[in-house]
PDB file of N, CA and C in Angstrom:
ATOM      1  N   UNK O   1       0.849  -1.179   0.000  1.00 59.00           N
ATOM      2  CA  UNK O   1       0.000   0.000   0.000  1.00 59.00           C
ATOM      3  C   UNK O   1       0.891   1.238   0.000  1.00 59.00           C
ATOM      4  N   UNK O   2       0.602   2.165  -0.911  1.00 59.00           N
ATOM      5  CA  UNK O   2       1.413   3.383  -1.043  1.00 59.00           C
ATOM      6  C   UNK O   2       1.080   4.362   0.073  1.00 59.00           C
ATOM      7  N   UNK O   3       2.116   5.082   0.549  1.00 55.00           N
ATOM      8  CA  UNK O   3       1.871   6.100   1.562  1.00 55.00           C
ATOM      9  C   UNK O   3       1.275   7.345   0.909  1.00 55.00           C
ATOM     10  N   UNK O   4       0.516   8.113   1.685  1.00 53.00           N
ATOM     11  CA  UNK O   4      -0.060   9.335   1.137  1.00 53.00           C
ATOM     12  C   UNK O   4       1.051  10.307   0.761  1.00 53.00           C
ATOM     13  N   UNK O   5       0.830  11.155  -0.246  1.00 54.00           N
ATOM     14  CA  UNK O   5       1.864  12.100  -0.638  1.00 54.00           C
ATOM     15  C   UNK O   5       2.184  13.064   0.493  1.00 54.00           C
ATOM     16  N   UNK O   6       3.447  13.412   0.610  1.00 56.00           N
ATOM     17  CA  UNK O   6       3.871  14.351   1.645  1.00 56.00           C
ATOM     18  C   UNK O   6       3.334  15.737   1.318  1.00 56.00           C
ATOM     19  N   UNK O   7       2.964  16.471   2.352  1.00 57.00           N
ATOM     20  CA  UNK O   7       2.491  17.829   2.110  1.00 57.00           C
ATOM     21  C   UNK O   7       3.688  18.701   1.734  1.00 57.00           C
ATOM     22  N   UNK O   8       3.478  19.694   0.879  1.00 63.00           N
ATOM     23  CA  UNK O   8       4.594  20.515   0.432  1.00 63.00           C
ATOM     24  C   UNK O   8       5.175  21.335   1.581  1.00 63.00           C
ATOM     25  N   UNK O   9       6.457  21.568   1.496  1.00 85.00           N
ATOM     26  CA  UNK O   9       7.139  22.424   2.480  1.00 85.00           C
ATOM     27  C   UNK O   9       6.666  23.847   2.255  1.00 85.00           C
ATOM     28  N   UNK O  10       6.266  24.506   3.297  1.00 92.00           N
ATOM     29  CA  UNK O  10       5.766  25.880   3.200  1.00 92.00           C
ATOM     30  C   UNK O  10       6.783  26.831   3.790  1.00 92.00           C
ATOM     31  N   UNK O  11       7.025  27.918   3.082  1.00 96.00           N
ATOM     32  CA  UNK O  11       7.950  28.948   3.546  1.00 96.00           C
ATOM     33  C   UNK O  11       7.193  30.255   3.698  1.00 96.00           C
ATOM     34  N   UNK O  12       7.276  30.834   4.875  1.00 97.00           N
ATOM     35  CA  UNK O  12       6.600  32.098   5.135  1.00 97.00           C
ATOM     36  C   UNK O  12       7.384  33.231   4.476  1.00 97.00           C
ATOM     37  N   UNK O  13       6.671  34.178   3.890  1.00 97.00           N
ATOM     38  CA  UNK O  13       7.304  35.337   3.266  1.00 97.00           C
ATOM     39  C   UNK O  13       6.390  36.546   3.428  1.00 97.00           C
ATOM     40  N   UNK O  14       6.978  37.727   3.254  1.00 97.00           N
ATOM     41  CA  UNK O  14       6.239  38.975   3.334  1.00 97.00           C
ATOM     42  C   UNK O  14       6.283  39.658   1.981  1.00 97.00           C
ATOM     43  N   UNK O  15       5.156  40.182   1.552  1.00 97.00           N
ATOM     44  CA  UNK O  15       5.075  40.921   0.294  1.00 97.00           C
ATOM     45  C   UNK O  15       5.772  42.263   0.499  1.00 97.00           C
ATOM     46  N   UNK O  16       6.778  42.559  -0.347  1.00 96.00           N
ATOM     47  CA  UNK O  16       7.533  43.810  -0.228  1.00 96.00           C
ATOM     48  C   UNK O  16       6.760  45.002  -0.765  1.00 96.00           C
ATOM     49  N   UNK O  17       6.131  44.829  -1.923  1.00 95.00           N
ATOM     50  CA  UNK O  17       5.355  45.886  -2.574  1.00 95.00           C
ATOM     51  C   UNK O  17       4.064  45.269  -3.062  1.00 95.00           C
ATOM     52  N   UNK O  18       3.040  46.108  -3.252  1.00 96.00           N
ATOM     53  CA  UNK O  18       1.773  45.611  -3.767  1.00 96.00           C
ATOM     54  C   UNK O  18       2.030  44.749  -4.999  1.00 96.00           C
ATOM     55  N   UNK O  19       1.416  43.586  -5.040  1.00 95.00           N
ATOM     56  CA  UNK O  19       1.686  42.643  -6.128  1.00 95.00           C
ATOM     57  C   UNK O  19       0.426  41.908  -6.568  1.00 95.00           C
ATOM     58  N   UNK O  20       0.385  41.584  -7.847  1.00 97.00           N
ATOM     59  CA  UNK O  20      -0.725  40.803  -8.403  1.00 97.00           C
ATOM     60  C   UNK O  20      -0.474  39.322  -8.158  1.00 97.00           C
ATOM     61  N   UNK O  21      -1.532  38.615  -7.820  1.00 98.00           N
ATOM     62  CA  UNK O  21      -1.496  37.156  -7.704  1.00 98.00           C
ATOM     63  C   UNK O  21      -2.190  36.613  -8.947  1.00 98.00           C
ATOM     64  N   UNK O  22      -1.484  35.758  -9.695  1.00 98.00           N
ATOM     65  CA  UNK O  22      -2.029  35.221 -10.943  1.00 98.00           C
ATOM     66  C   UNK O  22      -2.438  33.761 -10.775  1.00 98.00           C
ATOM     67  N   UNK O  23      -3.370  33.322 -11.640  1.00 98.00           N
ATOM     68  CA  UNK O  23      -3.852  31.936 -11.586  1.00 98.00           C
ATOM     69  C   UNK O  23      -2.749  30.934 -11.892  1.00 98.00           C
ATOM     70  N   UNK O  24      -1.904  31.240 -12.869  1.00 97.00           N
ATOM     71  CA  UNK O  24      -0.823  30.352 -13.297  1.00 97.00           C
ATOM     72  C   UNK O  24       0.507  31.084 -13.181  1.00 97.00           C
ATOM     73  N   UNK O  25       1.596  30.371 -13.329  1.00 96.00           N
ATOM     74  CA  UNK O  25       2.921  30.997 -13.206  1.00 96.00           C
ATOM     75  C   UNK O  25       3.240  31.957 -14.348  1.00 96.00           C
ATOM     76  N   UNK O  26       2.610  31.752 -15.526  1.00 95.00           N
ATOM     77  CA  UNK O  26       2.873  32.607 -16.672  1.00 95.00           C
ATOM     78  C   UNK O  26       2.358  34.019 -16.414  1.00 95.00           C
ATOM     79  N   UNK O  27       3.115  34.997 -16.878  1.00 94.00           N
ATOM     80  CA  UNK O  27       2.784  36.394 -16.622  1.00 94.00           C
ATOM     81  C   UNK O  27       1.547  36.875 -17.369  1.00 94.00           C
ATOM     82  N   UNK O  28       1.088  36.116 -18.356  1.00 95.00           N
ATOM     83  CA  UNK O  28      -0.106  36.522 -19.089  1.00 95.00           C
ATOM     84  C   UNK O  28      -1.369  35.812 -18.586  1.00 95.00           C
ATOM     85  N   UNK O  29      -1.275  35.080 -17.479  1.00 97.00           N
ATOM     86  CA  UNK O  29      -2.455  34.415 -16.928  1.00 97.00           C
ATOM     87  C   UNK O  29      -3.311  35.432 -16.166  1.00 97.00           C
ATOM     88  N   UNK O  30      -4.542  35.059 -15.881  1.00 98.00           N
ATOM     89  CA  UNK O  30      -5.498  35.957 -15.221  1.00 98.00           C
ATOM     90  C   UNK O  30      -5.052  36.315 -13.812  1.00 98.00           C
ATOM     91  N   UNK O  31      -5.355  37.554 -13.424  1.00 97.00           N
ATOM     92  CA  UNK O  31      -5.059  38.018 -12.073  1.00 97.00           C
ATOM     93  C   UNK O  31      -6.192  37.593 -11.146  1.00 97.00           C
ATOM     94  N   UNK O  32      -5.827  36.956 -10.025  1.00 97.00           N
ATOM     95  CA  UNK O  32      -6.795  36.488  -9.030  1.00 97.00           C
ATOM     96  C   UNK O  32      -7.164  37.634  -8.099  1.00 97.00           C
ATOM     97  N   UNK O  33      -6.147  38.317  -7.582  1.00 97.00           N
ATOM     98  CA  UNK O  33      -6.333  39.441  -6.663  1.00 97.00           C
ATOM     99  C   UNK O  33      -5.016  40.198  -6.566  1.00 97.00           C
ATOM    100  N   UNK O  34      -5.010  41.231  -5.755  1.00 97.00           N
ATOM    101  CA  UNK O  34      -3.802  42.002  -5.478  1.00 97.00           C
ATOM    102  C   UNK O  34      -3.536  41.940  -3.980  1.00 97.00           C
ATOM    103  N   UNK O  35      -2.269  41.707  -3.607  1.00 97.00           N
ATOM    104  CA  UNK O  35      -1.895  41.689  -2.198  1.00 97.00           C
ATOM    105  C   UNK O  35      -1.156  42.977  -1.856  1.00 97.00           C
ATOM    106  N   UNK O  36      -1.458  43.524  -0.692  1.00 97.00           N
ATOM    107  CA  UNK O  36      -0.819  44.752  -0.240  1.00 97.00           C
ATOM    108  C   UNK O  36       0.565  44.485   0.333  1.00 97.00           C
ATOM    109  N   UNK O  37       1.393  45.499   0.320  1.00 96.00           N
ATOM    110  CA  UNK O  37       2.710  45.437   0.954  1.00 96.00           C
ATOM    111  C   UNK O  37       2.538  45.068   2.419  1.00 96.00           C
ATOM    112  N   UNK O  38       3.403  44.181   2.916  1.00 96.00           N
ATOM    113  CA  UNK O  38       3.351  43.768   4.312  1.00 96.00           C
ATOM    114  C   UNK O  38       2.514  42.528   4.570  1.00 96.00           C
ATOM    115  N   UNK O  39       1.779  42.077   3.581  1.00 97.00           N
ATOM    116  CA  UNK O  39       0.938  40.882   3.719  1.00 97.00           C
ATOM    117  C   UNK O  39       1.822  39.635   3.855  1.00 97.00           C
ATOM    118  N   UNK O  40       1.461  38.721   4.735  1.00 97.00           N
ATOM    119  CA  UNK O  40       2.183  37.466   4.905  1.00 97.00           C
ATOM    120  C   UNK O  40       1.600  36.422   3.965  1.00 97.00           C
ATOM    121  N   UNK O  41       2.480  35.706   3.245  1.00 97.00           N
ATOM    122  CA  UNK O  41       2.065  34.633   2.344  1.00 97.00           C
ATOM    123  C   UNK O  41       2.861  33.377   2.678  1.00 97.00           C
ATOM    124  N   UNK O  42       2.419  32.242   2.140  1.00 97.00           N
ATOM    125  CA  UNK O  42       3.144  30.987   2.326  1.00 97.00           C
ATOM    126  C   UNK O  42       3.469  30.403   0.960  1.00 97.00           C
ATOM    127  N   UNK O  43       4.769  30.266   0.681  1.00 97.00           N
ATOM    128  CA  UNK O  43       5.266  29.736  -0.587  1.00 97.00           C
ATOM    129  C   UNK O  43       5.291  28.218  -0.501  1.00 97.00           C
ATOM    130  N   UNK O  44       4.739  27.539  -1.517  1.00 97.00           N
ATOM    131  CA  UNK O  44       4.754  26.077  -1.537  1.00 97.00           C
ATOM    132  C   UNK O  44       5.559  25.527  -2.712  1.00 97.00           C
ATOM    133  N   UNK O  45       5.918  26.398  -3.664  1.00 97.00           N
ATOM    134  CA  UNK O  45       6.663  25.941  -4.839  1.00 97.00           C
ATOM    135  C   UNK O  45       7.298  27.148  -5.517  1.00 97.00           C
ATOM    136  N   UNK O  46       8.461  26.942  -6.130  1.00 96.00           N
ATOM    137  CA  UNK O  46       9.108  27.980  -6.933  1.00 96.00           C
ATOM    138  C   UNK O  46       9.507  27.387  -8.269  1.00 96.00           C
ATOM    139  N   UNK O  47       9.341  28.170  -9.325  1.00 97.00           N
ATOM    140  CA  UNK O  47       9.759  27.735 -10.663  1.00 97.00           C
ATOM    141  C   UNK O  47      10.344  28.934 -11.393  1.00 97.00           C
ATOM    142  N   UNK O  48      11.321  28.654 -12.264  1.00 96.00           N
ATOM    143  CA  UNK O  48      11.929  29.698 -13.073  1.00 96.00           C
ATOM    144  C   UNK O  48      11.388  29.590 -14.491  1.00 96.00           C
ATOM    145  N   UNK O  49      10.867  30.712 -15.005  1.00 95.00           N
ATOM    146  CA  UNK O  49      10.352  30.753 -16.368  1.00 95.00           C
ATOM    147  C   UNK O  49      11.515  30.768 -17.355  1.00 95.00           C
ATOM    148  N   UNK O  50      11.237  30.517 -18.624  1.00 94.00           N
ATOM    149  CA  UNK O  50      12.274  30.560 -19.659  1.00 94.00           C
ATOM    150  C   UNK O  50      12.948  31.921 -19.711  1.00 94.00           C
ATOM    151  N   UNK O  51      12.228  32.966 -19.358  1.00 94.00           N
ATOM    152  CA  UNK O  51      12.775  34.329 -19.357  1.00 94.00           C
ATOM    153  C   UNK O  51      13.776  34.537 -18.223  1.00 94.00           C
ATOM    154  N   UNK O  52      13.824  33.581 -17.272  1.00 94.00           N
ATOM    155  CA  UNK O  52      14.723  33.702 -16.125  1.00 94.00           C
ATOM    156  C   UNK O  52      14.033  34.250 -14.885  1.00 94.00           C
ATOM    157  N   UNK O  53      12.790  34.679 -15.011  1.00 95.00           N
ATOM    158  CA  UNK O  53      12.056  35.202 -13.860  1.00 95.00           C
ATOM    159  C   UNK O  53      11.628  34.058 -12.956  1.00 95.00           C
ATOM    160  N   UNK O  54      11.825  34.250 -11.656  1.00 97.00           N
ATOM    161  CA  UNK O  54      11.417  33.229 -10.701  1.00 97.00           C
ATOM    162  C   UNK O  54      10.020  33.549 -10.193  1.00 97.00           C
ATOM    163  N   UNK O  55       9.155  32.539 -10.220  1.00 98.00           N
ATOM    164  CA  UNK O  55       7.774  32.677  -9.779  1.00 98.00           C
ATOM    165  C   UNK O  55       7.545  31.741  -8.591  1.00 98.00           C
ATOM    166  N   UNK O  56       6.719  32.177  -7.642  1.00 98.00           N
ATOM    167  CA  UNK O  56       6.415  31.381  -6.461  1.00 98.00           C
ATOM    168  C   UNK O  56       4.915  31.109  -6.394  1.00 98.00           C
ATOM    169  N   UNK O  57       4.589  29.836  -6.133  1.00 98.00           N
ATOM    170  CA  UNK O  57       3.189  29.476  -5.922  1.00 98.00           C
ATOM    171  C   UNK O  57       2.906  29.617  -4.441  1.00 98.00           C
ATOM    172  N   UNK O  58       1.847  30.344  -4.107  1.00 98.00           N
ATOM    173  CA  UNK O  58       1.456  30.532  -2.711  1.00 98.00           C
ATOM    174  C   UNK O  58       0.113  29.851  -2.474  1.00 98.00           C
ATOM    175  N   UNK O  59      -0.131  29.493  -1.206  1.00 97.00           N
ATOM    176  CA  UNK O  59      -1.422  28.875  -0.894  1.00 97.00           C
ATOM    177  C   UNK O  59      -2.166  29.614   0.210  1.00 97.00           C
ATOM    178  N   UNK O  60      -1.586  30.703   0.695  1.00 96.00           N
ATOM    179  CA  UNK O  60      -2.242  31.474   1.736  1.00 96.00           C
ATOM    180  C   UNK O  60      -1.728  32.893   1.690  1.00 96.00           C
ATOM    181  N   UNK O  61      -2.536  33.914   1.754  1.00 96.00           N
ATOM    182  CA  UNK O  61      -3.960  33.955   2.058  1.00 96.00           C
ATOM    183  C   UNK O  61      -4.858  33.606   0.867  1.00 96.00           C
ATOM    184  N   UNK O  62      -4.293  33.542  -0.328  1.00 97.00           N
ATOM    185  CA  UNK O  62      -5.018  33.090  -1.520  1.00 97.00           C
ATOM    186  C   UNK O  62      -4.101  32.135  -2.274  1.00 97.00           C
ATOM    187  N   UNK O  63      -4.657  31.388  -3.214  1.00 98.00           N
ATOM    188  CA  UNK O  63      -3.842  30.484  -4.030  1.00 98.00           C
ATOM    189  C   UNK O  63      -3.533  31.143  -5.356  1.00 98.00           C
ATOM    190  N   UNK O  64      -2.262  31.044  -5.762  1.00 98.00           N
ATOM    191  CA  UNK O  64      -1.862  31.609  -7.042  1.00 98.00           C
ATOM    192  C   UNK O  64      -0.356  31.748  -7.124  1.00 98.00           C
ATOM    193  N   UNK O  65       0.103  32.535  -8.100  1.00 98.00           N
ATOM    194  CA  UNK O  65       1.525  32.709  -8.376  1.00 98.00           C
ATOM    195  C   UNK O  65       1.907  34.183  -8.291  1.00 98.00           C
ATOM    196  N   UNK O  66       3.080  34.453  -7.694  1.00 98.00           N
ATOM    197  CA  UNK O  66       3.602  35.817  -7.572  1.00 98.00           C
ATOM    198  C   UNK O  66       5.078  35.834  -7.953  1.00 98.00           C
ATOM    199  N   UNK O  67       5.594  37.014  -8.205  1.00 97.00           N
ATOM    200  CA  UNK O  67       7.004  37.179  -8.524  1.00 97.00           C
ATOM    201  C   UNK O  67       7.860  37.004  -7.278  1.00 97.00           C
ATOM    202  N   UNK O  68       8.938  36.249  -7.384  1.00 96.00           N
ATOM    203  CA  UNK O  68       9.861  36.046  -6.262  1.00 96.00           C
ATOM    204  C   UNK O  68      10.506  37.359  -5.832  1.00 96.00           C
ATOM    205  N   UNK O  69      10.722  38.270  -6.792  1.00 95.00           N
ATOM    206  CA  UNK O  69      11.366  39.550  -6.494  1.00 95.00           C
ATOM    207  C   UNK O  69      10.562  40.401  -5.521  1.00 95.00           C
ATOM    208  N   UNK O  70       9.274  40.146  -5.433  1.00 95.00           N
ATOM    209  CA  UNK O  70       8.405  40.955  -4.588  1.00 95.00           C
ATOM    210  C   UNK O  70       8.163  40.353  -3.216  1.00 95.00           C
ATOM    211  N   UNK O  71       8.889  39.264  -2.903  1.00 96.00           N
ATOM    212  CA  UNK O  71       8.725  38.588  -1.619  1.00 96.00           C
ATOM    213  C   UNK O  71      10.019  38.613  -0.818  1.00 96.00           C
ATOM    214  N   UNK O  72       9.874  38.685   0.483  1.00 95.00           N
ATOM    215  CA  UNK O  72      11.014  38.561   1.391  1.00 95.00           C
ATOM    216  C   UNK O  72      10.725  37.391   2.323  1.00 95.00           C
ATOM    217  N   UNK O  73      11.544  36.333   2.213  1.00 90.00           N
ATOM    218  CA  UNK O  73      11.321  35.136   3.028  1.00 90.00           C
ATOM    219  C   UNK O  73      11.654  35.401   4.484  1.00 90.00           C
ATOM    220  N   UNK O  74      10.863  34.775   5.369  1.00 84.00           N
ATOM    221  CA  UNK O  74      11.128  34.839   6.801  1.00 84.00           C
ATOM    222  C   UNK O  74      12.305  33.925   7.109  1.00 84.00           C
ATOM    223  N   UNK O  75      12.973  34.167   8.218  1.00 71.00           N
ATOM    224  CA  UNK O  75      14.136  33.362   8.597  1.00 71.00           C
ATOM    225  C   UNK O  75      13.766  31.895   8.781  1.00 71.00           C
ATOM    226  N   UNK O  76      12.685  31.624   9.443  1.00 61.00           N
ATOM    227  CA  UNK O  76      12.232  30.254   9.679  1.00 61.00           C
ATOM    228  C   UNK O  76      10.749  30.163   9.409  1.00 61.00           C
ATOM    229  N   UNK O  77      10.313  28.994   8.961  1.00 45.00           N
ATOM    230  CA  UNK O  77       8.886  28.765   8.742  1.00 45.00           C
ATOM    231  C   UNK O  77       8.553  27.367   9.219  1.00 45.00           C
ATOM    232  N   UNK O  78       7.547  27.279  10.056  1.00 49.00           N
ATOM    233  CA  UNK O  78       7.132  25.984  10.573  1.00 49.00           C
ATOM    234  C   UNK O  78       5.620  26.002  10.667  1.00 49.00           C
ATOM    235  N   UNK O  79       4.973  25.036  10.055  1.00 49.00           N
ATOM    236  CA  UNK O  79       3.518  24.998  10.035  1.00 49.00           C
ATOM    237  C   UNK O  79       2.910  25.054  11.433  1.00 49.00           C
ATOM    238  N   UNK O  80       3.612  24.534  12.441  1.00 44.00           N
ATOM    239  CA  UNK O  80       3.080  24.540  13.786  1.00 44.00           C
ATOM    240  C   UNK O  80       3.122  25.923  14.404  1.00 44.00           C
ATOM    241  N   UNK O  81       3.957  26.814  13.867  1.00 47.00           N
ATOM    242  CA  UNK O  81       4.092  28.146  14.436  1.00 47.00           C
ATOM    243  C   UNK O  81       3.503  29.218  13.535  1.00 47.00           C
ATOM    244  N   UNK O  82       2.531  28.863  12.699  1.00 46.00           N
ATOM    245  CA  UNK O  82       1.940  29.835  11.789  1.00 46.00           C
ATOM    246  C   UNK O  82       1.261  30.945  12.570  1.00 46.00           C
ATOM    247  N   UNK O  83       1.484  32.164  12.113  1.00 46.00           N
ATOM    248  CA  UNK O  83       0.811  33.307  12.699  1.00 46.00           C
ATOM    249  C   UNK O  83      -0.400  33.613  11.842  1.00 46.00           C
ATOM    250  N   UNK O  84      -1.282  34.434  12.384  1.00 42.00           N
ATOM    251  CA  UNK O  84      -2.434  34.811  11.571  1.00 42.00           C
ATOM    252  C   UNK O  84      -1.950  35.595  10.364  1.00 42.00           C
ATOM    253  N   UNK O  85      -2.628  35.426   9.262  1.00 45.00           N
ATOM    254  CA  UNK O  85      -2.249  36.075   8.016  1.00 45.00           C
ATOM    255  C   UNK O  85      -2.922  37.430   7.982  1.00 45.00           C
ATOM    256  N   UNK O  86      -2.103  38.475   8.018  1.00 45.00           N
ATOM    257  CA  UNK O  86      -2.627  39.815   8.084  1.00 45.00           C
ATOM    258  C   UNK O  86      -1.611  40.758   7.471  1.00 45.00           C
ATOM    259  N   UNK O  87      -1.946  41.814   6.832  1.00 46.00           N
ATOM    260  CA  UNK O  87      -3.290  42.242   6.513  1.00 46.00           C
ATOM    261  C   UNK O  87      -3.912  41.381   5.434  1.00 46.00           C
ATOM    262  N   UNK O  88      -5.210  41.515   5.293  1.00 49.00           N
ATOM    263  CA  UNK O  88      -5.958  40.744   4.305  1.00 49.00           C
ATOM    264  C   UNK O  88      -5.599  41.185   2.896  1.00 49.00           C
ATOM    265  N   UNK O  89      -5.824  40.302   1.908  1.00 49.00           N
ATOM    266  CA  UNK O  89      -5.601  40.718   0.525  1.00 49.00           C
ATOM    267  C   UNK O  89      -6.488  41.909   0.193  1.00 49.00           C
ATOM    268  N   UNK O  90      -6.013  42.731  -0.674  1.00 49.00           N
ATOM    269  CA  UNK O  90      -6.769  43.895  -1.110  1.00 49.00           C
ATOM    270  C   UNK O  90      -8.089  43.456  -1.737  1.00 49.00           C
ATOM    271  N   UNK O  91      -9.102  44.240  -1.572  1.00 47.00           N
ATOM    272  CA  UNK O  91     -10.405  43.926  -2.154  1.00 47.00           C
ATOM    273  C   UNK O  91     -10.425  44.242  -3.641  1.00 47.00           C
ATOM    274  N   UNK O  92      -9.368  44.903  -4.143  1.00 47.00           N
ATOM    275  CA  UNK O  92      -9.304  45.232  -5.564  1.00 47.00           C
ATOM    276  C   UNK O  92      -9.252  43.967  -6.386  1.00 47.00           C
ATOM    277  N   UNK O  93      -9.981  43.903  -7.449  1.00 43.00           N
ATOM    278  CA  UNK O  93      -9.969  42.771  -8.360  1.00 43.00           C
ATOM    279  C   UNK O  93      -9.583  43.281  -9.736  1.00 43.00           C
ATOM    280  N   UNK O  94      -8.558  42.707 -10.322  1.00 39.00           N
ATOM    281  CA  UNK O  94      -8.169  43.079 -11.677  1.00 39.00           C
ATOM    282  C   UNK O  94      -8.629  41.986 -12.613  1.00 39.00           C
ATOM    283  N   UNK O  95      -9.152  42.367 -13.738  1.00 34.00           N
ATOM    284  CA  UNK O  95      -9.647  41.384 -14.701  1.00 34.00           C
ATOM    285  C   UNK O  95      -8.940  41.562 -16.021  1.00 34.00           C
ATOM    286  N   UNK O  96      -7.621  41.476 -15.981  1.00 36.00           N
ATOM    287  CA  UNK O  96      -6.846  41.568 -17.201  1.00 36.00           C
ATOM    288  C   UNK O  96      -6.655  42.980 -17.704  1.00 36.00           C
ATOM    289  N   UNK O  97      -6.818  43.978 -16.833  1.00 32.00           N
ATOM    290  CA  UNK O  97      -6.622  45.370 -17.243  1.00 32.00           C
ATOM    291  C   UNK O  97      -5.168  45.682 -17.483  1.00 32.00           C
TER     292      UNK O  97
END
């Protein structure tokens, strides 16, 4: 019997500047929402695009992809020591503008 898949390692980070969260890692994918500077996110995956840009998949406070350049990783991240995610994502919604 196969064991269940391991949950992804999560790394806590802070948004440096207001940033768009996209549905996919590609820069032309739809924008899900915008996160304000200072918002705490959790990175679950990183990938480098052919252009050389590094993108991070986050799962909290929303799910999507953001630019690595706009994040500052916390020194340590442990799921057992998660703090509340604040401030909340911006209520602004972009629809491909």
